[in-house]
C-alpha cells in the first residue's frame, strides 16, 4: 500500500466532513490524528491522513468486499495509515456503525469518509486502569473488584468521551450524554437505579465510593454508597444551577451559580454532613479544596470557610485570621493556605503545623503535600518543608540541593523536586521514592514526574519522563519503582497515569505500556491479548452474519 499525495479537490471535501463532525461533537474533537477515505471505485477505498492544520499528508489504496463489515474496512484503514483505533465518519458527520456491512452503510462511489482518531485517555481507581481508545471504545485491566473487568458492559462502551474514577469503580460519559458504570456495585459500579435520569451528562465527580453527575440543566444525579454521597435526596431540591462539584473521600460539595454551596454525604462515620453552622457564610464561593474528610472554600473577598471533620481541617472557628487567601493546598489530614503576601497559614492537625518554619515561609508560590507533610516552593525557587519527618517533613539532608526548583511531585510518603536544569532531588521515606540514588545519574532533562502514591506512607514510587521520551523509575519495586521488564518499550512517552501501585504510560503512537503491581493494573499484556483474540472472534462472527443477511 504505497503512499501518495492527496488531491486538492479531495482536501476541501474532507474538511467539510470534519466540520460537520466537529459541530456534531460540540467541539470536543481532537484533530491531532485524522484520516480520510474516498471511495474511488466499487470495493476500492483510497485512504489518507490529515494533520491538525488540515493538510493531507499521504494516501493508500485498500480493497474491500462490499459484503464485509465497516469494522473490517476500519481496521484496514488503520493499518494502511499506520495509526491507532479510530471511528469512520460519513459525509453527514455521523459515525458509521462498525457492525454493518459496507453495502448496508450505503457507501457510494466518490463518497468521502473521515477516520477520526481521538487521543488515548487513561483513568485509574486504586487498583485498576481504564483507557479510552482512539475509536471511543474502552479497555480495562487490573483488579476486577476495582473496575479492572468491564466485560459486563463492554458492548455499551462505544463513543466514550471521558471517564471518571472513584476508588472502586468507573463511570464513562458517552457521546450522547448517557453514562455507563462498572466496578464494585456497592461503591458506584452499579447505576441502574438512576440510569433513566443519566441523560445529557456534562461532568462527573467522585468520592471514594460514590459518583455525582452534573446534567445539562444544572441538576445533579448521584449513585453509589449512600454514606459517601451516593444519596442526595435530602438536598435534591437545592441542587439547581450547579456549576461544579468537589469531593472528599466521603462527601460532595456543589457550588451553585449564585456562589452558594450545597453539601451532602458524611465524615467517614455515621455522622451526616451538616453545613448549617456556616451556611450563611458560604456566599460568592470561588473554589473549594478538600482533605480526606473536610472542605475549605475560598470566597470572593479572599476569606475562607471550612466545614467537616475537625481533626482533618474542618474547624470553622480557626479560619478567622485567614484573609486575602490566594490558594489552598491540602494533604490527607490538613490544609495550608497561601496568603496574598506570600506567607502561609495552616490549621487543625498539629502534626502539620508550620509554626516551626513560619519565619521562612515568605513569598510562597506553590505547596505540595504527602499524606502528612508539606513542601513549599518560594519565590526564590528554594524549598521549605514541614510536617511528619517520616513523610518528607524533614528535608535538611538535601536542603543545599533544593535550589532553582521548578515543581514538586509527591507520593504518600516522599517528595521529588524537578530543578531548572532537569535534574531531580528526592527526600522522605525510601520505600515511597524518597531515595533516588540508584538512578540519579539517569535523571537528566526530566520533563515531568508521575507518582504511584501508595497508601498511608507505604510502598510508593515515582516515574520520570525525560526529554527524549524515555522513562526512569524509582521507589518500591512492587509499586512500579522497577520498570526494567518494559524499559525497551518505554520510548516516546507522552504522559503517565498511576493507580496506588502501578503505572500506565501512553506513547506517541497512542499505545499503552504498564508496569508495577499486577493486581493494581501493572500487567496489561494478558488483558490485551485476550481482548484482541475476542475481537477477532467477534469480527469473524459478524462477517458470517452479515454475509448471510445480505444473501437473504
PDB file of C-alpha atoms in Angstrom, residues 66-69 99-102 539-552:
ATOM      1  CA  UNK A  66     -18.756  -4.694  -0.145  1.00  0.00           C
ATOM      2  CA  UNK A  67     -20.240  -7.526   1.921  1.00  0.00           C
ATOM      3  CA  UNK A  68     -17.571  -7.110   4.587  1.00  0.00           C
ATOM      4  CA  UNK A  69     -18.309  -5.081   7.702  1.00  0.00           C
ATOM      5  CA  UNK A  99     -21.233  -3.866  12.762  1.00  0.00           C
ATOM      6  CA  UNK A 100     -22.992  -3.015   9.478  1.00  0.00           C
ATOM      7  CA  UNK A 101     -21.775  -4.234   6.104  1.00  0.00           C
ATOM      8  CA  UNK A 102     -20.152  -1.752   3.729  1.00  0.00           C
ATOM      9  CA  UNK A 539     -15.298  -9.960  13.771  1.00  0.00           C
ATOM     10  CA  UNK A 540     -15.410 -13.413  12.168  1.00  0.00           C
ATOM     11  CA  UNK A 541     -18.916 -13.982  13.566  1.00  0.00           C
ATOM     12  CA  UNK A 542     -20.072 -10.569  12.303  1.00  0.00           C
ATOM     13  CA  UNK A 543     -18.697 -11.257   8.822  1.00  0.00           C
ATOM     14  CA  UNK A 544     -20.603 -14.558   8.707  1.00  0.00           C
ATOM     15  CA  UNK A 545     -23.843 -12.968   9.985  1.00  0.00           C
ATOM     16  CA  UNK A 546     -23.563 -10.033   7.582  1.00  0.00           C
ATOM     17  CA  UNK A 547     -22.908 -12.312   4.609  1.00  0.00           C
ATOM     18  CA  UNK A 548     -25.971 -14.416   5.480  1.00  0.00           C
ATOM     19  CA  UNK A 549     -28.159 -11.291   5.850  1.00  0.00           C
ATOM     20  CA  UNK A 550     -27.044  -9.885   2.506  1.00  0.00           C
ATOM     21  CA  UNK A 551     -27.722 -13.205   0.774  1.00  0.00           C
ATOM     22  CA  UNK A 552     -31.257 -13.137   2.161  1.00  0.00           C
TER      23      UNK A 552
END
